[in-house]
Coordinates of C-alpha atoms in Angstrom, one line a residue:
X3 CA 158.2 -48.3 -7.8
X4 CA 156.3 -46.2 -5.7
X5 CA 152.8 -45.1 -6.4
X6 CA 151.7 -43.2 -3.2
X7 CA 152.3 -39.4 -3.6
X8 CA 153.7 -37.1 -1.2
X9 CA 151.2 -36.0 0.9
X10 CA 150.6 -32.0 0.8
X11 CA 151.9 -31.7 -2.4
X12 CA 149.4 -29.1 -4.5
X13 CA 147.8 -28.2 -1.4
X14 CA 146.8 -24.7 -1.2
X15 CA 147.4 -22.6 2.2
X16 CA 144.7 -20.2 3.7
X17 CA 145.5 -17.0 5.6
X18 CA 147.8 -16.4 8.9
X19 CA 146.3 -15.4 12.0
X20 CA 146.2 -11.9 11.1
X21 CA 144.1 -12.3 7.9
X22 CA 147.3 -11.2 5.7
X23 CA 148.7 -13.3 2.7
X24 CA 150.8 -16.3 3.3
X25 CA 153.6 -17.7 1.0
X26 CA 151.6 -20.2 -1.8
X27 CA 152.5 -23.7 -2.3
X28 CA 155.2 -25.1 -4.7
X29 CA 153.8 -25.8 -8.0
X30 CA 153.0 -28.5 -8.1
X31 CA 131.3 -62.6 -42.8
X32 CA 127.9 -64.0 -41.4
X33 CA 125.1 -61.0 -41.3
X34 CA 124.3 -60.0 -37.8
X35 CA 121.0 -58.1 -36.8
X36 CA 120.9 -55.5 -34.4
X37 CA 118.1 -53.3 -33.2
X38 CA 118.3 -49.3 -33.5
X39 CA 117.1 -47.4 -30.4
X40 CA 113.4 -46.0 -30.4
X41 CA 113.7 -42.1 -31.4
X42 CA 113.5 -39.6 -28.5
X43 CA 110.1 -37.9 -28.1
X44 CA 108.9 -34.2 -26.8
X45 CA 110.5 -31.2 -27.1
X46 CA 110.6 -29.8 -23.5
X47 CA 110.4 -33.3 -21.9
X48 CA 113.2 -34.6 -23.6
X49 CA 115.3 -31.7 -22.7
X50 CA 114.2 -32.1 -18.9
X51 CA 114.9 -36.0 -19.1
X52 CA 118.3 -35.4 -21.0
X53 CA 119.3 -32.6 -18.2
X54 CA 118.3 -35.0 -15.5
X55 CA 119.8 -38.1 -17.1
X56 CA 123.2 -36.1 -17.5
X57 CA 123.2 -35.5 -13.8
X58 CA 123.3 -38.8 -12.7
X59 CA 126.2 -39.7 -15.1
X60 CA 128.0 -37.0 -13.3
X61 CA 127.4 -38.0 -10.0
X62 CA 127.6 -42.2 -10.6
X63 CA 129.4 -42.5 -14.0
X64 CA 126.8 -44.5 -15.9
X65 CA 124.1 -45.9 -13.3
X66 CA 123.1 -43.4 -10.8
X67 CA 122.8 -41.4 -13.9
X68 CA 118.9 -40.8 -15.0
X69 CA 117.7 -40.1 -11.4
X70 CA 114.2 -38.9 -12.3
X71 CA 112.4 -36.8 -15.3
X72 CA 110.0 -35.0 -13.2
X73 CA 109.9 -32.9 -10.0
X74 CA 108.5 -35.8 -8.1
X75 CA 110.6 -38.8 -9.8
X76 CA 113.7 -36.5 -9.1
X77 CA 113.2 -36.3 -5.4
X78 CA 112.1 -40.2 -4.9
X79 CA 115.3 -41.2 -6.8
X80 CA 117.8 -38.8 -5.0
X81 CA 116.1 -39.9 -1.6
X82 CA 116.5 -43.7 -2.5
X83 CA 120.1 -43.7 -3.1
X84 CA 120.9 -42.0 0.1
X85 CA 123.4 -44.5 1.9
X86 CA 122.0 -47.3 3.2
X87 CA 124.7 -49.8 4.2
X88 CA 126.9 -49.5 7.1
X89 CA 130.2 -49.1 4.9
X90 CA 129.3 -46.6 2.8
X91 CA 127.6 -44.4 5.8
X92 CA 131.1 -44.6 7.7
X93 CA 133.0 -43.5 4.5
X94 CA 130.8 -40.7 3.9
X95 CA 131.8 -39.2 7.0
X96 CA 135.3 -38.9 6.0
X97 CA 134.5 -37.1 2.3
X98 CA 135.5 -33.6 2.1
X99 CA 132.5 -31.3 1.9
X100 CA 131.7 -30.0 -1.7
X101 CA 131.6 -26.0 -2.0
X102 CA 129.0 -24.2 -4.3
X103 CA 130.2 -23.5 -7.6
X104 CA 133.7 -25.3 -7.0
X105 CA 135.0 -28.4 -8.6
X106 CA 133.7 -31.6 -7.1
X107 CA 135.4 -35.3 -7.2
X108 CA 133.1 -38.4 -7.0
X109 CA 135.0 -41.6 -6.3
X110 CA 132.9 -44.5 -8.4
X111 CA 133.3 -48.3 -7.1
X112 CA 131.6 -50.7 -9.1
X113 CA 131.6 -54.2 -7.6
X114 CA 130.4 -57.7 -8.2
X115 CA 129.6 -60.8 -6.4
X116 CA 129.8 -63.7 -8.8
X117 CA 127.0 -66.5 -8.4
X118 CA 129.5 -69.3 -8.2
X119 CA 131.2 -67.8 -5.3
X120 CA 131.1 -69.1 -1.7
X121 CA 128.9 -67.6 0.8
X122 CA 130.7 -64.9 2.7
X123 CA 133.2 -64.0 0.1
X124 CA 133.7 -60.2 -0.3
X125 CA 132.8 -58.3 -3.4
X126 CA 135.4 -57.4 -5.7
X127 CA 135.6 -53.7 -6.8
X128 CA 136.0 -54.1 -10.9
X129 CA 135.9 -50.7 -11.2
X130 CA 137.6 -47.8 -9.5
X131 CA 137.0 -44.6 -11.1
X132 CA 137.4 -40.5 -10.3
X133 CA 135.0 -38.6 -11.8
X134 CA 135.5 -34.5 -11.7
X135 CA 132.8 -31.9 -12.7
X136 CA 134.4 -28.3 -12.9
X137 CA 131.7 -25.9 -13.5
X138 CA 134.4 -22.9 -13.8
X139 CA 136.1 -24.7 -16.6
X140 CA 133.2 -26.2 -18.0
X141 CA 134.7 -30.0 -17.9
X142 CA 134.1 -33.2 -17.0
X143 CA 137.1 -35.6 -16.3
X144 CA 137.4 -39.2 -15.8
X145 CA 140.5 -41.1 -14.2
X146 CA 140.1 -45.0 -14.0
X147 CA 142.6 -46.9 -12.0
X148 CA 143.8 -50.4 -12.8
X149 CA 142.8 -52.8 -10.4
X150 CA 146.1 -54.9 -10.5
X151 CA 148.2 -51.7 -9.6
X152 CA 150.3 -52.3 -6.4
X153 CA 149.6 -49.5 -3.9
X154 CA 149.4 -48.8 -0.3
X155 CA 146.1 -50.1 1.1
X156 CA 144.7 -48.2 4.1
X157 CA 142.4 -50.0 5.9
X158 CA 140.7 -48.2 8.9
X159 CA 142.3 -49.1 12.3
X160 CA 145.0 -51.1 10.9
X161 CA 148.5 -50.2 9.5
X162 CA 149.2 -49.8 5.9
X163 CA 150.6 -52.8 3.4
X164 CA 151.1 -53.3 -0.1
X165 CA 148.7 -55.2 -2.5
X166 CA 146.6 -54.6 -5.8
X167 CA 144.4 -51.8 -5.6
X168 CA 141.2 -53.9 -5.7
X169 CA 142.0 -55.6 -1.9
X170 CA 141.3 -52.0 -0.6
X171 CA 137.6 -52.6 -1.2
X172 CA 137.3 -56.4 -0.8
X173 CA 139.4 -56.3 2.4
X174 CA 138.8 -52.6 3.7
X175 CA 135.2 -51.8 2.3
X176 CA 134.2 -48.4 0.9
X177 CA 136.2 -46.7 3.6
X178 CA 139.3 -48.3 2.6
X179 CA 138.9 -48.0 -1.1
X180 CA 138.3 -44.1 -0.4
X181 CA 141.4 -43.6 1.8
X182 CA 143.6 -45.9 -0.2
X183 CA 142.9 -43.7 -3.4
X184 CA 142.9 -40.3 -1.5
X185 CA 146.2 -41.2 -0.4
X186 CA 147.3 -42.7 -3.8
X187 CA 146.3 -39.4 -5.5
X188 CA 146.1 -36.5 -2.9
X189 CA 142.5 -35.8 -4.7
X190 CA 140.1 -34.4 -2.1
X191 CA 136.9 -36.7 -2.5
X192 CA 133.4 -35.2 -2.1
X193 CA 131.2 -37.9 -3.4
X194 CA 131.3 -41.9 -2.8
X195 CA 129.1 -43.7 -5.3
X196 CA 128.9 -47.5 -5.2
X197 CA 127.2 -49.2 -8.1
X198 CA 126.2 -52.9 -8.1
X199 CA 127.1 -54.2 -11.8
X200 CA 123.7 -56.2 -11.7
X201 CA 122.3 -52.6 -11.6
X202 CA 124.5 -51.7 -14.7
X203 CA 123.0 -54.9 -16.7
X204 CA 119.6 -53.8 -16.1
X205 CA 120.3 -50.2 -16.5
X206 CA 121.6 -50.7 -20.1
X207 CA 118.6 -53.1 -21.0
X208 CA 116.0 -50.5 -19.7
X209 CA 117.8 -47.8 -21.9
X210 CA 117.4 -50.2 -25.0
X211 CA 121.2 -51.2 -25.1
X212 CA 124.1 -48.8 -25.6
X213 CA 125.7 -48.3 -29.1
X214 CA 129.5 -49.2 -28.8
X215 CA 132.6 -49.3 -31.2
X216 CA 133.9 -52.7 -30.8
X217 CA 137.7 -52.7 -31.7
X218 CA 138.1 -56.4 -32.6
X219 CA 136.7 -59.9 -32.2
X220 CA 136.5 -60.8 -28.5
X221 CA 135.7 -64.2 -27.7
X222 CA 136.3 -66.8 -25.1
X223 CA 133.8 -69.8 -24.2
X224 CA 135.7 -71.3 -21.2
X225 CA 134.2 -69.7 -18.3
X226 CA 133.9 -71.0 -14.7
X227 CA 135.3 -70.8 -11.3
X228 CA 138.7 -69.4 -11.7
X229 CA 138.5 -68.6 -15.1
X230 CA 137.7 -65.5 -17.2
X231 CA 134.2 -64.7 -18.0
X232 CA 132.7 -65.7 -21.4
X233 CA 132.5 -63.1 -24.0
X234 CA 131.1 -63.8 -28.0
X235 CA 131.6 -59.9 -29.7
X236 CA 132.2 -59.3 -33.3
X237 CA 134.0 -56.0 -34.3
X238 CA 132.2 -52.7 -35.2
X239 CA 129.9 -50.1 -34.1
X240 CA 127.1 -51.9 -32.7
X241 CA 124.3 -51.9 -30.5
X242 CA 125.1 -53.9 -27.0
X243 CA 122.5 -55.3 -24.4
X244 CA 123.2 -55.2 -20.7
X245 CA 125.3 -58.6 -20.4
X246 CA 127.3 -57.7 -23.8
X247 CA 128.1 -54.2 -22.4
X248 CA 129.4 -55.8 -19.0
X249 CA 131.3 -58.6 -20.7
X250 CA 132.8 -55.9 -22.9
X251 CA 133.8 -53.1 -20.1
X252 CA 135.2 -55.9 -17.9
X253 CA 137.0 -58.0 -20.4
X254 CA 141.0 -58.5 -19.9
X255 CA 141.5 -62.1 -20.8
X256 CA 143.9 -61.3 -23.8
X257 CA 145.1 -57.8 -22.8
X258 CA 145.5 -56.1 -19.3
X259 CA 143.8 -53.7 -17.1
X260 CA 144.9 -50.6 -19.2
X261 CA 142.8 -52.1 -21.8
X262 CA 139.8 -52.5 -19.5
X263 CA 140.2 -48.9 -18.2
X264 CA 140.0 -47.8 -21.8
X265 CA 136.7 -49.8 -22.8
X266 CA 135.3 -48.5 -19.2
X267 CA 135.8 -45.0 -20.2
X268 CA 134.5 -45.5 -23.7
X269 CA 131.5 -46.6 -22.5
X270 CA 130.7 -43.7 -20.4
X271 CA 130.9 -41.5 -23.5
X272 CA 128.7 -43.9 -25.2
X273 CA 126.4 -43.9 -22.2
X274 CA 126.1 -40.3 -22.3
X275 CA 125.4 -40.4 -26.4
X276 CA 122.5 -43.1 -25.6
X277 CA 120.9 -41.0 -22.9
X278 CA 120.4 -37.8 -25.3
X279 CA 119.5 -39.8 -28.4
X280 CA 116.9 -42.4 -26.7
X281 CA 115.8 -41.5 -23.2
X282 CA 112.1 -41.6 -23.0
X283 CA 109.4 -41.1 -20.3
X284 CA 108.1 -44.7 -20.9
X285 CA 111.5 -45.8 -19.8
X286 CA 111.6 -43.5 -16.6
X287 CA 109.9 -45.8 -13.6
X288 CA 112.0 -49.0 -14.7
X289 CA 115.5 -46.9 -14.8
X290 CA 114.3 -45.2 -11.2
X291 CA 113.6 -48.7 -9.8
X292 CA 117.2 -50.2 -11.1
X293 CA 119.0 -47.3 -9.6
X294 CA 117.4 -47.4 -6.0
X295 CA 118.2 -50.9 -5.9
X296 CA 121.7 -50.9 -6.8
X297 CA 123.2 -47.4 -6.2
X298 CA 124.2 -45.7 -3.1
X299 CA 125.7 -42.0 -3.1
X300 CA 127.4 -40.3 -0.1
X301 CA 128.2 -36.5 0.3
X302 CA 130.5 -35.0 2.1
X303 CA 129.4 -33.0 5.1
X304 CA 126.8 -35.3 6.6
X305 CA 124.1 -34.5 4.6
X306 CA 122.4 -36.7 2.0
X307 CA 122.5 -35.5 -1.6
X308 CA 119.7 -33.5 -2.6
X309 CA 117.8 -32.4 -5.6
X310 CA 119.3 -29.1 -6.1
X311 CA 122.9 -30.4 -6.1
X312 CA 121.9 -33.2 -9.0
X313 CA 120.2 -30.6 -10.9
X314 CA 123.1 -28.2 -10.6
X315 CA 125.6 -30.9 -12.0
X316 CA 123.1 -31.7 -14.6
X317 CA 122.7 -28.4 -16.3
X318 CA 126.7 -28.2 -16.0
X319 CA 126.9 -31.5 -18.2
X320 CA 124.5 -30.4 -20.4
X321 CA 125.6 -27.1 -21.2
X322 CA 129.4 -28.5 -21.7
X323 CA 131.0 -27.6 -25.1
X324 CA 131.8 -30.3 -27.5
X325 CA 135.0 -32.2 -26.6
X326 CA 134.8 -31.0 -22.8
X327 CA 134.4 -34.7 -21.4
X328 CA 138.3 -35.6 -20.6
X329 CA 139.5 -39.1 -20.2
X330 CA 142.9 -39.4 -18.0
X331 CA 145.2 -42.1 -18.8
X332 CA 148.1 -43.5 -16.9
X333 CA 151.1 -43.7 -18.5
X334 CA 154.2 -45.9 -17.8
X335 CA 152.8 -48.6 -16.0
X336 CA 154.9 -51.5 -15.9
X337 CA 154.6 -55.0 -15.1
X338 CA 151.9 -57.9 -16.0
X339 CA 150.2 -59.4 -12.9
X340 CA 151.4 -56.9 -10.7
X341 CA 151.2 -53.3 -12.1
X342 CA 153.1 -50.4 -10.7
X343 CA 153.9 -46.8 -11.8
X344 CA 156.0 -44.2 -10.7
X345 CA 155.0 -41.2 -8.4
X346 CA 155.8 -39.1 -11.3
X347 CA 153.9 -40.5 -13.8
X348 CA 151.0 -40.8 -11.2
X349 CA 151.1 -37.2 -10.4
X350 CA 151.2 -36.0 -14.2
X351 CA 148.0 -38.2 -14.6
X352 CA 146.4 -36.4 -11.6
X353 CA 147.3 -33.1 -13.0
X354 CA 145.9 -34.1 -16.1
X355 CA 142.6 -35.1 -14.4
X356 CA 142.0 -31.9 -12.2
X357 CA 143.4 -29.3 -15.1
X358 CA 142.3 -30.9 -18.7
X359 CA 143.7 -28.8 -21.4
X360 CA 140.3 -27.7 -23.0
X361 CA 142.6 -26.4 -25.7
X362 CA 144.3 -29.6 -26.4
X363 CA 142.2 -30.7 -29.5
X364 CA 142.3 -27.5 -31.3
X365 CA 146.3 -27.1 -30.7
X366 CA 146.5 -30.5 -31.6
X367 CA 144.8 -30.3 -34.9
X368 CA 147.0 -27.1 -36.0
X369 CA 150.0 -29.1 -35.3
X370 CA 149.3 -32.3 -37.5
X371 CA 147.9 -30.3 -40.2
X372 CA 150.8 -28.0 -40.2
X373 CA 148.7 -25.0 -39.3
X374 CA 150.0 -21.9 -37.5
X375 CA 149.2 -22.6 -33.9
X376 CA 147.0 -19.4 -33.0
X377 CA 147.6 -18.0 -29.4
X378 CA 144.7 -15.8 -28.9
X379 CA 145.0 -15.6 -25.3
X380 CA 147.3 -13.2 -24.1
X381 CA 150.3 -14.4 -21.7
X382 CA 150.2 -13.4 -18.2
X383 CA 153.2 -11.0 -18.6
X384 CA 150.9 -9.1 -21.1
X385 CA 147.9 -8.9 -18.8
X386 CA 147.5 -6.2 -16.1
X387 CA 144.9 -6.7 -13.6
X388 CA 143.9 -4.9 -10.5
X389 CA 142.3 -7.3 -7.7
X390 CA 139.7 -6.0 -5.3
X391 CA 138.2 -7.4 -1.9
X392 CA 134.5 -8.3 -2.2
X393 CA 134.2 -10.5 0.3
X394 CA 135.0 -8.4 3.4
X395 CA 137.8 -10.9 4.6
X396 CA 140.8 -8.9 5.6
X397 CA 144.0 -9.4 3.2
X398 CA 142.1 -11.8 0.8
X399 CA 142.7 -9.0 -1.9
X400 CA 146.4 -8.7 -1.3
X401 CA 146.6 -12.6 -1.4
X402 CA 145.4 -13.1 -4.6
X403 CA 147.0 -10.2 -6.2
X404 CA 150.3 -12.1 -4.9
X405 CA 149.3 -15.2 -6.0
X406 CA 148.5 -13.7 -9.5
X407 CA 151.9 -12.0 -9.6
X408 CA 153.6 -15.3 -8.9
X409 CA 151.9 -16.6 -12.3
X410 CA 153.4 -13.7 -13.8
X411 CA 150.4 -11.1 -14.3
X412 CA 151.1 -7.4 -13.8
X413 CA 149.5 -6.1 -10.8
X414 CA 147.9 -2.8 -10.9
X415 CA 146.9 -0.9 -7.4
X416 CA 143.7 1.3 -7.3
X417 CA 144.3 5.2 -8.1
X418 CA 145.2 7.6 -5.8
X419 CA 146.1 5.3 -2.9
X420 CA 142.8 4.2 -2.1
X421 CA 141.9 0.7 -0.3
X422 CA 141.6 -2.2 -2.6
X423 CA 137.8 -2.6 -1.9
X424 CA 135.0 -3.5 -4.2
X425 CA 132.0 -1.2 -3.9
X426 CA 130.4 -3.9 -1.6
X427 CA 131.4 -7.1 0.3
X428 CA 128.5 -8.9 -0.8
X429 CA 130.1 -10.9 -3.4
X430 CA 129.7 -14.8 -3.3
X431 CA 131.4 -15.9 -6.5
X432 CA 134.7 -14.2 -7.6
X433 CA 133.9 -12.1 -10.9
X434 CA 136.7 -11.0 -13.5
X435 CA 135.7 -8.1 -15.2
X436 CA 137.1 -7.0 -18.6
X437 CA 136.7 -4.2 -21.2
X438 CA 135.1 -5.1 -24.3
X439 CA 136.9 -2.3 -26.1
X440 CA 140.5 -3.7 -25.2
X441 CA 141.6 -6.3 -27.6
X442 CA 142.3 -9.7 -26.0
X443 CA 140.7 -8.8 -22.8
X444 CA 137.7 -11.2 -22.8
X445 CA 139.9 -14.5 -23.3
X446 CA 142.4 -13.4 -20.9
X447 CA 139.5 -13.1 -18.6
X448 CA 138.2 -16.6 -19.3
X449 CA 141.6 -17.4 -18.5
X450 CA 142.2 -15.9 -15.4
X451 CA 138.8 -17.0 -14.1
X452 CA 139.8 -20.5 -14.7
X453 CA 142.5 -19.9 -11.8
X454 CA 139.7 -19.0 -9.6
X455 CA 137.8 -21.9 -10.0
X456 CA 134.4 -20.5 -9.8
X457 CA 134.8 -16.9 -10.9
X458 CA 132.5 -15.3 -13.3
X459 CA 133.1 -13.2 -16.4
X460 CA 131.4 -10.3 -17.1
X461 CA 131.7 -6.6 -18.6
X462 CA 133.3 -4.0 -16.5
X463 CA 130.3 -1.3 -15.1
X464 CA 131.4 2.2 -14.5
X465 CA 131.8 2.0 -10.6
X466 CA 134.3 -1.0 -11.0
X467 CA 136.4 0.7 -13.7
X468 CA 137.0 3.8 -11.9
X469 CA 138.8 1.5 -9.6
X470 CA 140.9 -0.1 -12.2
X471 CA 143.5 2.5 -12.5
X472 CA 143.8 1.4 -16.5
X473 CA 144.3 -2.1 -15.8
X474 CA 143.1 -4.7 -18.4
X475 CA 140.9 -6.8 -16.2
X476 CA 139.7 -6.3 -12.5
X477 CA 139.4 -9.2 -10.6
X478 CA 137.2 -9.4 -7.3
X479 CA 137.3 -11.8 -5.0
X480 CA 134.2 -12.9 -3.2
X481 CA 133.6 -15.6 -0.6
X482 CA 134.5 -18.6 -3.0
X483 CA 138.1 -17.5 -3.0
X484 CA 139.9 -19.5 -0.1
X485 CA 143.5 -18.3 -0.4
X486 CA 144.4 -20.4 -3.4
X487 CA 144.4 -20.6 -7.2
X488 CA 144.0 -23.6 -9.2
X489 CA 146.8 -25.2 -11.2
X490 CA 147.3 -23.9 -14.8
X491 CA 146.5 -26.8 -17.2
X492 CA 149.2 -28.6 -18.5
X493 CA 150.2 -27.9 -22.2
X494 CA 149.5 -31.4 -23.7
X495 CA 150.1 -30.0 -27.1
X496 CA 151.7 -33.1 -29.4
X497 CA 155.0 -32.4 -31.0
X498 CA 154.5 -32.6 -34.9
X499 CA 155.3 -36.2 -36.3
X500 CA 155.7 -37.7 -39.7
X501 CA 152.9 -39.8 -40.6
X502 CA 153.9 -43.4 -40.0
X503 CA 152.0 -45.1 -43.1
X504 CA 153.1 -47.4 -46.1
X505 CA 151.1 -48.3 -49.2
X506 CA 148.5 -50.9 -47.9
X507 CA 145.6 -51.1 -50.4
X508 CA 146.4 -54.7 -51.1
X509 CA 145.9 -55.5 -47.3
X510 CA 141.9 -55.1 -47.6
X511 CA 141.3 -55.2 -51.1
X512 CA 140.1 -58.8 -51.6
X513 CA 137.8 -58.1 -48.8
X514 CA 136.5 -54.8 -49.9
X515 CA 136.1 -56.6 -53.4
X516 CA 134.4 -59.5 -52.2
X517 CA 131.7 -57.3 -50.4
X518 CA 131.2 -54.5 -52.9
X519 CA 127.8 -56.0 -54.6
X520 CA 126.2 -56.6 -50.8
X521 CA 125.9 -52.8 -49.9
X522 CA 124.1 -50.0 -51.4
X523 CA 126.9 -47.5 -51.3
X524 CA 130.5 -47.6 -52.7
X525 CA 132.9 -48.9 -50.5
X526 CA 136.3 -47.7 -50.0
X527 CA 139.7 -49.1 -49.7
X528 CA 142.6 -47.8 -47.3
X529 CA 145.4 -47.3 -49.5
X530 CA 148.0 -46.0 -46.8
X531 CA 148.0 -48.1 -43.7
X532 CA 150.3 -47.5 -40.3
X533 CA 153.6 -49.2 -41.1
X534 CA 153.4 -52.1 -38.6
X535 CA 149.9 -53.1 -39.1
X536 CA 148.3 -55.6 -41.3
X537 CA 144.5 -57.0 -41.9
X538 CA 143.4 -58.8 -38.9
X539 CA 143.5 -62.5 -39.8
X540 CA 140.9 -63.6 -37.3
X541 CA 137.9 -61.1 -38.4
X542 CA 139.5 -59.1 -41.2
X543 CA 136.4 -57.8 -42.3
X544 CA 132.6 -58.2 -41.3
X545 CA 129.5 -57.3 -43.2
X546 CA 126.3 -56.8 -41.0
X547 CA 123.1 -55.1 -40.7
X548 CA 123.0 -52.4 -37.7
X549 CA 119.2 -52.6 -37.5
X550 CA 116.6 -55.0 -37.8
X551 CA 114.8 -53.1 -40.2
X552 CA 117.5 -53.5 -42.5
X553 CA 117.6 -49.9 -43.2
X554 CA 121.7 -49.3 -42.3
X555 CA 124.2 -51.8 -43.5
X556 CA 127.9 -51.6 -42.6
X557 CA 131.2 -53.0 -43.1
X558 CA 133.9 -53.1 -40.5
X559 CA 137.8 -53.6 -41.6
X560 CA 139.8 -54.7 -38.7
X561 CA 143.6 -53.9 -38.7
X562 CA 146.4 -55.3 -35.8
X563 CA 149.2 -53.2 -35.0
X564 CA 152.6 -55.3 -35.4
X565 CA 153.9 -57.0 -31.8
X566 CA 150.8 -55.5 -30.1
X567 CA 147.6 -56.7 -28.8
X568 CA 145.9 -53.5 -30.2
X569 CA 143.4 -53.1 -33.1
X570 CA 142.2 -50.0 -35.2
X571 CA 139.4 -50.2 -37.9
X572 CA 137.7 -48.7 -40.9
X573 CA 134.0 -48.4 -40.4
X574 CA 131.8 -48.1 -43.5
X575 CA 128.1 -47.4 -43.3
X576 CA 125.0 -46.0 -44.7
X577 CA 124.1 -44.6 -41.3
X578 CA 124.7 -41.0 -41.3
X579 CA 123.7 -40.1 -37.8
X580 CA 124.9 -42.7 -35.9
X581 CA 124.9 -41.3 -32.1
X582 CA 128.7 -41.4 -31.8
X583 CA 128.9 -38.9 -34.9
X584 CA 127.0 -36.0 -32.8
X585 CA 130.4 -35.2 -31.0
X586 CA 132.8 -34.0 -33.4
X587 CA 135.0 -31.6 -32.4
X588 CA 136.1 -30.0 -35.7
X589 CA 136.1 -30.2 -39.5
X590 CA 138.3 -29.7 -41.9
X591 CA 138.6 -29.6 -45.6
X592 CA 142.0 -31.3 -47.4
X593 CA 142.5 -31.8 -51.0
X594 CA 138.9 -31.1 -51.4
X595 CA 137.4 -33.6 -49.0
X596 CA 135.6 -32.5 -45.7
X597 CA 136.9 -34.5 -42.9
X598 CA 135.5 -34.4 -39.2
X599 CA 137.9 -34.6 -36.2
X600 CA 137.2 -36.3 -33.0
X601 CA 139.4 -36.3 -30.0
X602 CA 140.2 -37.6 -26.9
X603 CA 141.9 -34.7 -25.4
X604 CA 145.1 -34.0 -27.6
X605 CA 144.5 -37.6 -29.3
X606 CA 142.7 -38.1 -32.5
X607 CA 140.5 -40.8 -32.1
X608 CA 138.2 -41.0 -34.9
X609 CA 138.3 -39.3 -38.6
X610 CA 135.2 -39.3 -40.5
X611 CA 134.7 -38.6 -44.0
X612 CA 131.0 -38.3 -45.7
X613 CA 130.6 -39.1 -49.2
X614 CA 128.3 -41.3 -51.6
X615 CA 125.3 -41.3 -48.8
X616 CA 127.6 -43.1 -46.5
X617 CA 130.0 -42.3 -43.8
X618 CA 133.8 -43.7 -43.8
X619 CA 135.2 -43.8 -40.3
X620 CA 139.0 -44.2 -39.5
X621 CA 139.1 -45.3 -35.6
X622 CA 142.3 -45.5 -33.6
X623 CA 142.8 -48.2 -30.9
X624 CA 141.7 -48.0 -27.6
X625 CA 144.7 -46.6 -26.2
X626 CA 145.0 -44.1 -29.6
X627 CA 148.5 -45.5 -30.5
X628 CA 148.2 -44.0 -33.9
X629 CA 149.4 -40.6 -34.0
X630 CA 147.2 -37.6 -35.2
X631 CA 149.2 -37.4 -38.5
X632 CA 148.8 -41.2 -39.2
X633 CA 145.2 -41.0 -38.4
X634 CA 144.6 -38.3 -41.0
X635 CA 146.9 -39.7 -43.6
X636 CA 144.9 -42.9 -43.4
X637 CA 141.6 -41.0 -43.8
X638 CA 143.0 -39.1 -46.7
X639 CA 144.3 -42.5 -48.6
X640 CA 140.5 -44.0 -48.3
X641 CA 139.8 -44.6 -52.1
X642 CA 136.8 -45.6 -53.8
X643 CA 137.4 -49.8 -54.7
X644 CA 137.0 -48.6 -58.4
X645 CA 139.6 -46.2 -58.5
X646 CA 142.4 -48.7 -56.8
X647 CA 144.3 -51.4 -58.6
X648 CA 145.9 -54.0 -56.6

């Protein structure tokens, strides 16, 4: 199956020679001890450190992250990650120039060279990931690629050939990896970040480890040349040090690259939570040393990344609403050793990556609970808009007007035949003005602003309102408008499904009963489970201390899906403020109990019940195979051991 997308699909066109509008493109159980991370200190200092830490998360996924915590450190760190190697410098020359206020894409390449390999053996790219920061939609998107995906490799100065994706880096270096990914996705890339996995390990250790939810037992004691890396992890929420975290995100011994990609994206989210909860000034110098020794960042336009750019992404990331980090998954991947995917599935994934549906969790919750799906935003056909030229470029207002009409919006011309010009031509960013007295005008304005990428949303002032001719919205196109609109987000609302569950109290009853006197809180029994599942035979339950001070005990029940190598779990713990619990999307009261819902896009990844001074989590599989309705049914079926009869 072909994986390379048709070049040019989805690309916008600018203006014709006379500045007029052009036709737009087509739409495209031993006890194990762990240490709890130290608490963060200092109000303002902590805020500044979190902001700067988030900046690097956007730019370098999870290693170039904490690039400074003060003005001096920030500038020193940013200068130190400028391209040093010949390969990164060459590749940077082909990057697209990032535009102020516009979405920006970074290609992150995580590479490693094993100690037992011969001299001159090229490094491998174990991680190839696109990261997108969209200031208009206030979103960050992650898109990981299976390294065994068969693609057209594009080496500079050579012909194309089909091979696994990781061959692009090992055979052709950074420029080959960059050109291969650009051809595969047709996504412009503004930044190139290379990360040495040695730095990955060191940075995790400098931060005191990263809290991760490990879905099952991972064990392999047979390493060496030609074999898989050794690993020894128990299931459950726990603190992973550098080597253990790297073992986890690189593992693929008994599953595939799809699961490895999911683990890598899971790590990114966990790393973000760790920065917010435990990064302190004392760790700063050590972190900077790790970054400068192991990270390079190239930027489109030939200039090195500066401190202002880092801070702009930091502020975006810090201000993200809950649930606005999206993980894109590539569906329809076929094969085992050599993977393939259709161009249509790749296109869908690219559309999801570039235009995530920020309303997906809300709509998915309504569908799963049988609530009426509210549509507070007016449809384009219900929205009137007057478009004004605010940049002085001839034809820009008429082009925007035409593009909006193609999306179904009702265009309104200025009154009395006057030109469609704003009072001035000094608008840098486009602005969508709304009348607060008109019902539905504000959400309609926000929806339209997303089409312009970097548009602001403001109340309409008198001098603009006089030009509206009664339109609900007035859009003034600024210098950031380049003759095209962003694609509308793909509606990812899932269809309602019947919960696929059966009675299952007997699966874990004995495990829970054996542990009930060893924890200081009441244990719950899952009385309903996913239909094909049963308690895992290798590691059905686990009792452990999460911290070495013995403040928080935890019990993990692990279930395996029938006919697959996927696992879901029930976590029970007295730790009520674990970092992972900070990112809930919604809360709902069902049958008198309050549940917290945590989403990956439209997929419900975790449901948490708090009771008896403890928290009880239902955790989906790595690929979120359990439907939203099934997850909720399992959570509703949690019952105290004393109330359950086997």
